[in-house]
Coordinates of C-alpha atoms in Angstrom, one line a residue:
T11 CA 7.1 13.5 8.5
R12 CA 4.3 14.6 10.4
V13 CA 3.8 18.3 10.4
R14 CA 1.4 21.0 12.4
D15 CA 0.0 24.3 12.7
T16 CA 0.0 25.2 16.5
D17 CA -0.3 29.3 16.2
G18 CA -3.0 29.9 13.4
D19 CA -0.5 31.7 11.0
D20 CA -1.0 28.5 8.3
V21 CA 2.8 28.2 8.5
A22 CA 4.4 24.0 10.1
D23 CA 5.8 25.1 13.2
E24 CA 6.3 20.9 14.6
Y25 CA 7.5 18.8 12.6
V26 CA 7.9 15.3 13.7
R27 CA 10.4 13.1 11.7
V28 CA 8.3 9.5 12.3
F29 CA 9.8 7.1 10.1
T30 CA 13.0 7.6 8.3
D31 CA 15.2 5.5 5.6
L32 CA 12.6 4.5 3.5
G33 CA 14.4 4.0 0.4
N34 CA 14.8 6.0 -2.6
L35 CA 12.2 7.6 -4.7
E36 CA 11.6 5.4 -7.6
H37 CA 9.8 2.3 -5.7
A38 CA 8.8 4.5 -3.1
L39 CA 5.9 5.3 -0.1
H40 CA 2.7 6.4 -1.3
G41 CA -0.7 5.8 -0.6
L42 CA -1.5 7.4 2.4
N43 CA -4.9 6.5 3.6
F44 CA -6.8 6.7 7.3
G45 CA -9.2 4.1 7.2
P46 CA -12.7 3.5 9.5
D47 CA -10.4 1.5 12.3
G48 CA -7.5 4.7 12.5
R49 CA -4.8 3.4 11.0
L50 CA -2.9 5.0 9.0
Y51 CA -1.8 2.5 5.8
M52 CA 0.6 3.3 3.1
S53 CA 1.7 1.4 0.1
K54 CA 5.4 0.9 -0.2
G55 CA 7.6 0.1 -3.4
N56 CA 10.9 -2.7 -3.0
S57 CA 13.2 0.7 -3.1
K58 CA 15.3 -0.4 0.4
G59 CA 16.7 1.5 3.4
L60 CA 20.2 2.6 3.2
T61 CA 20.3 0.9 6.9
I62 CA 23.3 3.1 8.6
L63 CA 23.8 2.6 12.2
P64 CA 22.4 4.0 14.4
D65 CA 20.9 7.4 12.6
R66 CA 19.5 5.5 8.8
L67 CA 17.0 2.9 9.5
A68 CA 13.5 2.5 8.6
P69 CA 11.5 0.6 11.3
S70 CA 11.6 -3.5 11.5
P71 CA 8.0 -4.4 9.3
F72 CA 10.3 -2.2 6.5
L73 CA 13.2 -4.2 6.5
E74 CA 11.3 -7.5 6.4
L75 CA 9.5 -6.8 3.5
W76 CA 13.2 -5.6 1.4
G77 CA 15.3 -8.1 3.5
I78 CA 17.5 -6.7 5.8
T79 CA 19.1 -8.4 8.7
L80 CA 20.4 -6.2 11.1
P81 CA 23.0 -7.2 14.8
A82 CA 21.2 -8.4 16.8
G83 CA 19.8 -6.1 20.0
T84 CA 19.4 -3.3 17.6
P85 CA 17.1 -1.4 19.0
E86 CA 13.9 0.3 17.2
P87 CA 14.1 3.9 15.9
K88 CA 12.2 6.0 17.5
P89 CA 10.0 9.9 16.2
I90 CA 12.0 12.7 16.1
T91 CA 10.2 16.1 16.6
F92 CA 11.9 19.6 15.2
T93 CA 10.8 23.0 15.3
Q94 CA 10.3 24.4 11.9
N95 CA 14.4 26.0 12.0
T96 CA 15.8 22.8 13.4
Y97 CA 13.9 19.9 11.0
S98 CA 16.6 17.9 9.5
K99 CA 15.8 17.0 6.1
S100 CA 16.9 12.8 4.7
Y101 CA 18.1 11.9 1.9
Q102 CA 18.6 8.7 -0.4
D103 CA 21.0 7.5 -2.4
P104 CA 19.5 6.4 -6.2
R105 CA 22.1 2.9 -6.4
D106 CA 20.2 2.0 -3.1
D107 CA 17.5 0.1 -4.8
W108 CA 15.8 -2.9 -4.7
G109 CA 15.1 -5.1 -2.0
I110 CA 13.1 -8.1 -1.5
S111 CA 10.0 -6.6 -1.9
G112 CA 7.3 -3.8 -1.0
G113 CA 3.8 -4.1 0.3
I114 CA 1.1 -2.3 2.1
L115 CA 1.0 -1.7 6.0
R116 CA -0.7 0.4 9.0
C117 CA -0.2 2.0 12.1
E118 CA -1.7 3.6 14.8
D119 CA -2.2 7.6 13.6
D120 CA 1.6 8.4 15.4
G121 CA 3.5 5.7 14.1
S122 CA 3.4 3.7 16.1
N123 CA 2.1 -0.7 15.8
L124 CA 3.7 -0.5 12.3
E125 CA 2.6 -3.7 10.5
I126 CA 2.6 -5.8 7.3
V127 CA -1.4 -6.1 6.1
S128 CA 0.3 -7.6 2.3
R129 CA 3.6 -8.4 0.6
G130 CA 4.5 -9.2 -2.9
F131 CA 4.6 -5.5 -4.4
R132 CA 7.3 -3.5 -7.0
N133 CA 6.2 -0.5 -7.1
P134 CA 2.2 0.3 -6.1
W135 CA 1.7 3.8 -6.3
D136 CA -1.7 4.4 -4.7
I137 CA -4.3 2.1 -2.4
S138 CA -7.7 3.3 -2.1
F139 CA -10.7 1.7 -0.1
D140 CA -13.8 1.4 -1.7
D141 CA -17.8 2.1 0.4
Q142 CA -17.0 -1.4 2.4
F143 CA -13.2 -0.9 3.1
D144 CA -12.3 -3.2 0.7
W145 CA -9.0 -2.1 -1.1
L146 CA -7.4 -1.5 -4.2
G147 CA -4.3 -0.7 -5.8
T148 CA -1.8 -1.0 -8.7
D149 CA 1.3 -2.4 -8.9
N150 CA 3.9 -1.2 -11.4
D151 CA 5.3 -4.2 -13.8
Q152 CA 8.8 -5.0 -15.0
T153 CA 7.8 -6.5 -18.4
M154 CA 4.4 -7.9 -18.5
G155 CA 1.7 -5.4 -17.7
D156 CA 0.9 -2.7 -14.5
K157 CA -1.6 -5.4 -11.6
I158 CA -4.3 -4.2 -10.5
F159 CA -5.0 -5.9 -6.7
T160 CA -7.2 -6.0 -3.5
P161 CA -4.6 -6.7 -0.7
F162 CA -5.9 -8.6 2.8
F163 CA -4.7 -9.2 5.4
G164 CA -1.7 -11.7 5.1
S165 CA -1.8 -11.6 1.6
H166 CA 1.2 -11.9 -0.9
F167 CA 1.4 -10.9 -4.4
G168 CA 4.1 -12.7 -5.9
W169 CA 6.8 -10.2 -6.3
G170 CA 10.2 -11.5 -4.5
H171 CA 7.6 -15.0 -3.5
S172 CA 10.1 -17.2 -1.5
W173 CA 10.0 -20.2 -3.8
S174 CA 7.8 -19.6 -7.2
Y175 CA 6.7 -16.2 -8.8
D176 CA 3.8 -15.3 -11.1
W177 CA 3.1 -12.3 -11.6
K178 CA -0.9 -12.2 -12.6
G179 CA -1.1 -14.9 -9.9
D180 CA -4.5 -16.1 -11.3
Q181 CA -3.8 -19.4 -11.5
H182 CA -0.8 -19.9 -9.2
L183 CA -2.1 -21.5 -6.2
P184 CA 1.3 -19.8 -3.5
T185 CA 0.2 -16.4 -4.2
A186 CA -2.6 -14.4 -4.1
P187 CA -4.7 -13.7 -7.3
S188 CA -4.9 -10.4 -9.4
S189 CA -7.9 -8.3 -9.7
G190 CA -8.4 -6.7 -13.3
P191 CA -7.0 -7.1 -17.0
L192 CA -3.3 -6.1 -17.2
F193 CA -2.4 -3.0 -19.0
E194 CA 0.3 -1.6 -20.2
G195 CA 0.7 1.8 -18.5
S196 CA 1.9 3.1 -15.4
G197 CA -0.7 3.1 -13.0
A198 CA -0.4 5.8 -10.1
G199 CA -3.5 7.2 -8.3
V200 CA -6.6 5.5 -7.0
I201 CA -9.7 6.6 -5.7
F202 CA -13.8 5.3 -5.0
S203 CA -16.2 7.4 -6.3
A204 CA -19.7 6.9 -4.2
I205 CA -21.4 10.5 -5.3
Q206 CA -25.1 9.5 -5.6
E207 CA -25.7 12.5 -7.8
Y208 CA -23.9 11.0 -10.5
P209 CA -24.6 8.8 -13.2
E210 CA -24.5 5.1 -12.8
K211 CA -21.0 4.9 -15.4
Y212 CA -19.2 6.7 -12.8
K213 CA -21.0 6.3 -9.1
N214 CA -19.5 3.1 -7.0
V215 CA -16.7 2.6 -9.4
F216 CA -12.6 3.4 -8.6
F217 CA -10.9 6.0 -10.9
I218 CA -7.5 4.7 -12.1
S219 CA -4.5 7.4 -13.2
D220 CA -2.5 5.8 -15.9
W221 CA 1.0 8.2 -16.5
L222 CA 2.1 6.3 -19.2
N223 CA -0.8 6.9 -21.1
R224 CA -1.9 10.0 -20.3
E225 CA -5.6 9.0 -19.4
V226 CA -7.7 8.0 -16.2
L227 CA -9.3 4.4 -16.0
I228 CA -13.2 3.6 -14.4
Y229 CA -12.8 0.2 -12.4
K230 CA -16.1 -1.4 -12.1
S231 CA -15.9 -4.1 -9.8
K232 CA -17.8 -7.8 -9.8
W233 CA -17.2 -10.2 -7.6
D234 CA -16.4 -13.7 -8.0
G235 CA -17.2 -15.3 -4.8
A236 CA -14.4 -13.7 -2.6
W237 CA -12.1 -12.5 -5.5
R238 CA -12.5 -9.1 -6.8
K239 CA -12.6 -8.5 -10.9
A240 CA -13.6 -6.0 -13.0
D241 CA -16.5 -6.3 -14.5
R242 CA -14.9 -6.3 -18.4
D243 CA -11.4 -7.2 -19.7
K244 CA -10.8 -3.7 -21.3
L245 CA -11.6 -0.7 -18.9
E246 CA -13.5 2.3 -19.7
V247 CA -11.6 5.9 -20.5
L248 CA -12.8 8.7 -18.5
A249 CA -10.1 11.2 -19.8
H250 CA -7.6 10.9 -22.3
A251 CA -5.2 13.0 -23.7
E252 CA -4.4 13.5 -26.9
G253 CA -0.8 12.8 -28.0
G254 CA 1.5 10.4 -27.2
R255 CA 4.4 9.9 -24.8
S256 CA 7.7 8.2 -24.6
M257 CA 9.1 7.1 -21.0
S258 CA 10.9 10.8 -20.7
M259 CA 7.9 13.1 -22.3
S260 CA 5.0 13.6 -23.4
S261 CA 3.2 15.6 -26.3
G262 CA 0.2 17.2 -26.6
R263 CA -2.3 18.3 -24.4
S264 CA -0.7 18.9 -20.9
F265 CA -2.5 16.1 -19.0
D266 CA 0.0 13.4 -17.6
P267 CA -2.7 12.2 -14.4
V268 CA -0.7 11.0 -11.0
D269 CA -2.8 11.6 -8.3
I270 CA -6.8 11.8 -7.8
E271 CA -8.8 13.0 -5.2
I272 CA -12.9 13.7 -4.6
G273 CA -12.8 17.3 -3.3
P274 CA -15.4 18.3 -1.3
D275 CA -17.4 19.6 -4.1
S276 CA -17.5 16.1 -4.8
T277 CA -16.2 16.7 -8.1
I278 CA -12.7 15.2 -9.5
W279 CA -9.5 15.9 -8.9
I280 CA -6.6 14.6 -10.6
S281 CA -3.0 16.4 -10.5
S282 CA -0.8 16.0 -13.5
W283 CA 2.9 16.4 -13.7
G284 CA 4.8 18.1 -16.9
R285 CA 6.0 16.7 -19.8
Q286 CA 9.3 15.5 -18.8
Y287 CA 9.9 12.7 -15.8
G288 CA 11.9 14.3 -13.7
A289 CA 12.4 18.3 -13.3
H290 CA 13.5 20.1 -16.6
Y291 CA 15.7 23.7 -16.4
K292 CA 15.2 25.5 -19.9
D293 CA 17.3 29.0 -19.1
G294 CA 18.3 28.1 -16.1
K295 CA 14.4 28.2 -14.8
L296 CA 12.4 25.2 -14.1
A297 CA 10.5 24.9 -17.2
N298 CA 7.5 21.7 -17.0
E299 CA 5.5 22.8 -14.5
G300 CA 2.3 20.4 -13.7
R301 CA -1.5 21.1 -13.7
I302 CA -4.0 20.3 -11.5
Y303 CA -7.7 19.3 -13.3
R304 CA -11.1 19.3 -11.7
F305 CA -13.4 17.0 -14.3
W306 CA -17.5 16.4 -13.1
P307 CA -20.3 14.9 -15.2
K308 CA -22.1 16.9 -17.8
E309 CA -25.6 16.3 -15.8
F310 CA -23.9 16.9 -12.1
I311 CA -23.8 20.6 -10.5
P312 CA -20.6 21.0 -8.1
K313 CA -21.5 22.6 -5.0
I314 CA -19.7 22.4 -1.3
R315 CA -22.8 21.4 1.5
P316 CA -23.2 24.1 4.2
R317 CA -21.1 23.6 7.0
N318 CA -21.0 24.1 11.0
P319 CA -18.4 26.9 11.2
R320 CA -17.9 26.1 15.2
S321 CA -15.4 23.5 16.1
L322 CA -16.5 20.0 15.9
S323 CA -16.8 20.1 19.9
D324 CA -19.7 21.9 19.4
W325 CA -21.4 19.9 16.8
S326 CA -24.5 17.8 17.5
I327 CA -24.3 14.4 17.1
G328 CA -26.9 14.2 14.0
Q329 CA -24.0 16.6 12.6
L330 CA -20.9 14.7 12.8
I331 CA -22.7 11.6 11.4
A332 CA -23.5 13.5 8.3
D333 CA -19.9 14.1 8.1
L334 CA -19.3 10.6 8.6
G335 CA -20.6 9.1 5.4
S336 CA -19.1 12.0 3.4
Q337 CA -16.9 11.2 0.4
L338 CA -13.7 14.0 1.9
P339 CA -12.1 11.6 4.0
V340 CA -10.5 13.7 6.5
W341 CA -14.5 14.9 7.3
R342 CA -15.1 11.2 7.5
T343 CA -12.5 10.4 9.9
N344 CA -12.1 13.7 12.4
A345 CA -16.2 13.3 12.6
Q346 CA -15.5 10.0 14.2
N347 CA -13.0 10.9 16.3
E348 CA -15.4 13.2 17.9
L349 CA -17.9 10.3 18.2
M350 CA -15.7 8.5 19.5
K351 CA -15.1 11.2 22.1
R352 CA -18.8 11.4 23.0
G353 CA -19.0 7.2 23.7
S354 CA -22.0 6.3 25.3
N355 CA -24.1 9.3 24.2
A356 CA -23.8 8.8 21.3
L357 CA -24.3 5.1 20.7
S358 CA -27.8 4.9 20.8
S359 CA -27.9 7.6 17.3
L360 CA -25.2 5.4 16.3
L361 CA -27.1 2.5 16.4
D362 CA -30.1 4.1 14.5
V363 CA -28.4 4.6 11.7
V364 CA -27.3 1.5 11.3
N365 CA -30.6 0.1 11.5
N366 CA -32.3 2.6 8.9
P367 CA -32.4 0.4 5.6
E368 CA -32.1 4.3 4.4
T369 CA -28.4 4.6 5.0
S370 CA -25.6 4.5 2.4
T371 CA -23.3 1.8 2.4
L372 CA -20.9 4.3 3.1
L373 CA -22.3 5.8 6.2
E374 CA -23.1 2.3 7.6
T375 CA -19.9 0.9 7.3
W376 CA -18.2 3.7 9.1
T377 CA -21.2 3.8 11.8
I378 CA -20.5 0.1 12.2
W379 CA -16.7 1.2 12.7
T380 CA -17.4 3.7 15.0
I381 CA -20.1 2.0 17.7
G382 CA -17.2 -1.0 17.8
R383 CA -14.3 1.4 18.8
I384 CA -17.0 2.5 21.3
A385 CA -18.5 -0.1 22.4
P386 CA -17.0 -3.3 21.2
S387 CA -19.8 -6.1 22.4
R388 CA -22.5 -4.3 20.6
A389 CA -20.6 -4.4 17.1
W390 CA -22.3 -7.1 15.7
F391 CA -24.6 -6.7 12.8
D392 CA -25.8 -9.1 10.4
Q393 CA -28.6 -8.0 8.5
N394 CA -27.1 -7.7 5.4
I395 CA -23.7 -8.8 4.4
N396 CA -21.9 -5.9 5.0
Q397 CA -23.1 -5.8 8.2
K398 CA -21.7 -8.8 8.5
I399 CA -18.1 -8.3 6.9
Q400 CA -17.4 -5.7 9.0
S401 CA -18.9 -7.1 12.2
L402 CA -16.1 -9.5 11.9
R403 CA -13.8 -7.2 10.3
L404 CA -13.8 -6.0 14.1
R405 CA -13.2 -9.2 16.0
A406 CA -9.7 -9.2 14.0
F407 CA -9.2 -5.7 15.0
H408 CA -9.9 -6.3 18.7
K409 CA -8.1 -9.8 17.8
S410 CA -11.0 -11.6 19.6
A411 CA -12.6 -13.9 17.1
D412 CA -15.7 -15.6 19.1
S413 CA -18.2 -18.4 18.7
R414 CA -20.0 -15.8 15.8
A415 CA -16.3 -16.1 13.4
I416 CA -16.6 -19.9 13.8
Q417 CA -20.1 -20.0 13.1
S418 CA -19.4 -17.6 10.2
L419 CA -17.2 -20.1 8.3
S420 CA -20.4 -21.7 6.9
D421 CA -21.6 -18.9 5.8
P422 CA -23.1 -18.9 2.0
E423 CA -21.2 -16.1 1.3
P424 CA -17.8 -16.4 0.7
R425 CA -16.7 -12.8 1.6
V426 CA -18.0 -13.7 4.7
R427 CA -16.1 -16.8 5.3
L428 CA -13.0 -14.8 4.1
E429 CA -13.7 -11.9 6.7
A430 CA -14.1 -15.0 9.3
V431 CA -10.7 -16.9 8.7
L432 CA -8.6 -14.0 8.5
A433 CA -10.6 -12.9 12.0
L434 CA -9.5 -16.2 13.5
R435 CA -6.4 -15.7 12.2
Q436 CA -5.4 -12.6 14.0
S437 CA -6.5 -13.7 17.0
G438 CA -3.8 -15.8 17.0
L439 CA -5.3 -18.3 19.4
S440 CA -4.4 -22.1 17.8
N441 CA -7.7 -23.8 19.5
N442 CA -9.1 -22.6 16.2
A443 CA -7.0 -23.9 14.0
S444 CA -9.7 -27.0 14.1
S445 CA -12.5 -25.5 12.7
L446 CA -9.9 -24.3 9.6
I447 CA -8.7 -27.6 9.0
K448 CA -12.3 -28.4 8.6
L449 CA -12.9 -26.2 6.0
A450 CA -9.8 -26.5 4.1
A451 CA -11.3 -29.9 3.5
S452 CA -14.2 -28.6 1.9
E453 CA -13.8 -24.9 0.6
T454 CA -13.5 -24.2 -3.0
D455 CA -13.4 -20.5 -3.3
R456 CA -9.8 -19.4 -4.5
I457 CA -9.5 -16.3 -2.6
V458 CA -10.9 -18.1 1.0
Y459 CA -8.7 -21.3 0.4
Y460 CA -5.7 -18.9 -0.2
A461 CA -6.8 -17.4 3.0
V462 CA -7.1 -20.8 5.0
W463 CA -3.5 -22.5 4.0
G464 CA -2.4 -18.7 5.1
A465 CA -3.8 -19.1 8.7
L466 CA -2.6 -22.3 9.7
M467 CA 0.5 -21.3 9.1
H468 CA 0.3 -18.3 11.2
L469 CA -1.4 -20.9 14.0
L470 CA 0.1 -24.3 13.9
S471 CA 3.7 -25.3 14.6
I472 CA 5.7 -27.1 12.2
E473 CA 5.3 -30.7 13.2
E474 CA 1.4 -30.1 13.7
R475 CA 1.3 -29.3 9.8
K476 CA 3.6 -32.1 9.0
K477 CA 1.4 -34.3 10.5
L478 CA -1.4 -32.8 8.0
L479 CA 0.3 -34.3 5.0
I480 CA -1.2 -37.3 5.3
D481 CA -4.5 -36.6 6.0
K482 CA -7.5 -38.5 3.9
H483 CA -8.9 -35.0 2.1
D484 CA -6.7 -33.5 -0.8
G485 CA -8.0 -29.9 0.6
I486 CA -6.4 -30.5 4.2
R487 CA -2.9 -32.1 2.5
L488 CA -2.5 -29.3 -0.3
A489 CA -3.4 -26.4 2.4
A490 CA -0.6 -28.2 5.0
L491 CA 2.2 -28.4 1.7
L492 CA 1.2 -24.9 0.5
G493 CA 2.4 -23.1 3.6
L494 CA 5.4 -25.3 4.7
L495 CA 6.8 -24.6 1.4
E496 CA 6.2 -21.1 1.8
E497 CA 8.3 -21.6 5.0
D498 CA 11.0 -23.7 2.9
V499 CA 11.3 -26.4 5.9
L500 CA 10.5 -29.3 3.7
S501 CA 13.8 -31.5 2.5
D502 CA 13.8 -32.5 -1.1
A503 CA 13.7 -36.1 -0.1
E504 CA 10.0 -35.0 2.3
I505 CA 9.0 -32.9 -1.2
K506 CA 9.7 -35.4 -3.3
L507 CA 7.4 -38.0 -1.1
Y508 CA 4.3 -36.0 -2.8
T509 CA 4.8 -35.7 -6.4
K510 CA 2.9 -39.2 -7.1
D511 CA 0.8 -37.7 -4.4
P512 CA -3.1 -38.9 -6.3
N513 CA -3.8 -35.0 -5.9
S514 CA -2.8 -33.1 -9.2
K515 CA -2.2 -30.3 -7.5
I516 CA 0.2 -31.6 -4.6
A517 CA 2.0 -33.5 -7.3
K518 CA 2.3 -30.4 -10.2
L519 CA 3.2 -28.2 -6.6
A520 CA 6.2 -30.8 -5.5
N521 CA 7.4 -31.0 -9.2
R522 CA 7.7 -27.2 -9.4
R523 CA 9.9 -26.9 -5.8
L524 CA 11.5 -29.5 -6.7
D525 CA 12.7 -27.9 -10.6
G526 CA 14.0 -25.2 -8.0
K527 CA 13.1 -22.1 -6.2
F528 CA 12.9 -18.2 -7.7
D529 CA 15.9 -16.1 -6.8
F530 CA 14.1 -12.2 -7.0
E531 CA 16.2 -9.4 -7.9
Q532 CA 17.8 -7.6 -5.7
R533 CA 19.6 -4.3 -6.5
G534 CA 22.2 -1.9 -4.8
R535 CA 23.6 -2.0 -1.3
P536 CA 23.7 -5.4 0.2
L537 CA 20.9 -7.0 2.2
T538 CA 22.6 -6.4 5.3
A539 CA 23.3 -2.7 7.7
T540 CA 26.5 -1.5 7.4
S541 CA 27.6 1.3 10.8
S542 CA 29.1 3.7 7.9
L543 CA 29.0 4.2 3.7
K544 CA 32.0 3.0 2.2
N545 CA 32.2 4.6 -0.6
K546 CA 32.9 7.7 -2.0
K547 CA 30.1 9.1 -4.1
P548 CA 28.2 11.8 -2.4
L549 CA 24.5 10.3 -2.1
V550 CA 22.7 14.1 -3.8
I551 CA 23.8 15.4 -6.6
P552 CA 22.2 19.2 -7.2
F553 CA 23.2 19.7 -10.6
T554 CA 22.7 17.9 -14.2
N555 CA 24.1 18.0 -17.8
I556 CA 27.4 19.5 -16.9
V557 CA 29.1 21.5 -20.2
T558 CA 32.6 22.2 -20.9
N559 CA 34.4 24.0 -23.1
T560 CA 37.0 20.7 -23.2
N561 CA 37.3 17.7 -23.3
H562 CA 38.2 16.8 -19.8
P563 CA 35.3 15.8 -17.9
Y564 CA 33.7 17.3 -14.4
R565 CA 31.6 15.3 -12.0
A566 CA 29.8 15.5 -8.9
A567 CA 32.2 13.8 -5.8
L568 CA 32.0 14.0 -2.4
M569 CA 33.6 16.3 0.0
Q570 CA 35.8 14.3 2.5
A571 CA 39.5 13.4 2.9
G572 CA 41.4 12.0 0.5
V573 CA 38.8 12.3 -2.2
P574 CA 40.9 13.7 -5.7
S575 CA 40.5 17.7 -5.6
Y576 CA 40.1 17.4 -9.7
T577 CA 39.4 14.6 -12.6
D578 CA 42.6 15.4 -14.5
R579 CA 44.8 15.5 -11.4
N580 CA 46.3 13.2 -8.5
Y581 CA 46.3 16.2 -6.0
R582 CA 43.8 15.3 -2.9
L583 CA 41.7 16.8 -0.1
T584 CA 42.7 17.1 2.8
K585 CA 42.0 19.0 5.7
I586 CA 37.9 19.4 5.7
P587 CA 35.8 22.2 7.8
P588 CA 33.1 20.1 9.8
E589 CA 29.9 22.3 8.1
L590 CA 31.8 21.1 4.6
Q591 CA 32.5 17.3 5.7
G592 CA 30.1 14.7 3.2
L593 CA 28.9 17.7 0.8
T594 CA 28.9 17.2 -3.0
F595 CA 31.4 19.2 -5.1
L596 CA 31.7 19.8 -8.6
Q597 CA 35.2 17.9 -9.4
T598 CA 36.4 20.1 -12.2
A599 CA 39.5 19.4 -14.5
C600 CA 43.2 21.1 -12.9

């Protein structure tokens, strides 16, 4: 829901419910971030919506992640606008649980053009990007340890995979690999720190909140080709609370970190839950208050730089560019929006920033994207690796891969080759496939090769890829087989032909698939839409821990005709006033 104060009284007046029916709170929607491409990114767990037509319906990309089917011709849901007085809250059924998988999605700032960036997640709580617009997040595990991941377009990280599951995925060709050591905790907030005044230890690193272990971790990257990894096997700790916790409650210092941000004063702000898992009441009052913490290095002096108090439309281009390199997301995004309004009048100043060797990487990235959104034809820069990467991403953004993208497939830097592959994929032009087929024959980088076969799966028909299964090059045959297996379009007889392939990777994949497909764990309601709820249990239960002075049970029940009035009698409700229909009532003993 997007809310806006329209009259300056610090109270929201306009409510726009952009998406609804996004699943229950357990594996929910998190990680809202505006990127330099102007799009809103979000992380979504595998809890699925109720999908009750016509009003309880999520947009189709969410339904695709969960594996939910709709009747043909079902229209896409539209945003609904409310006032403060008419805003209608939406509730979920806790039993509405797991669909196939969660994912990373992005959309325009009004919710339009929603699309899946990456999939195969169980419960990702937050995502954040660094000064080169590369993402990092954590996915809460089922049994094996939380996973750190770096999503990119078209990637699948294993959960709910169509035929082959592997949680970590590092040596598992059908899915993308992890980006760090698994850790037995509960990864929550993630933020990148590019504060240049910080000591080296805390500069250009990610901070990751681990709620279960009650600590904040430091993640520093190293690149193994295009594969982001942690620079060590055991992550360093930024902050830790003495005392322990079970899943239900913590002890010791009141520090249970969840979300984490860098503030306008360049310090680290952390939100901390209360001690209990969920709401806890004592004597009728909420008794597990959370806290907000603020951290900074001892050698650092927190401060907020002076800012022009006037409207952004009155700022100079230089002042806007200063904000474009800010650590604070809202300053960057607002400055970029205003610079785009200035259009060609801002171009020369922006080009000077990119050509200045003293420009920070963060400012360089946002400046290139601002230029590329104002004047796409001017946005090719190749003085360093970051400039090449952002220039290729702009081609993907505009779906206009050109000769520079083709040429970049032979760049010695794997990260540049990766972006070239992704640009060609997102261009949607099948005539780019020949260059990708050629690359598949020789590519050795783990991530780039994964992106290549995914792009071929997207650009070529099934029959065209089946012809590649007899190619003389091992890499081309393997790429074709991976895509065809993912789409489940080969018969067992066709797969069996490749169990004797001279390439051991191909033979191993064929044998693994013939051993059977992995079945994902689906919970709760079926993966099909319904026209109404058929059960007679309430969606919301506003009371807990009911204690009676007899042995007769009390329970929550749904206020509708036909429901028993009591827990110990056969009397039933008959007539319900419209304003009470569907509410929850306490079903007592007679």
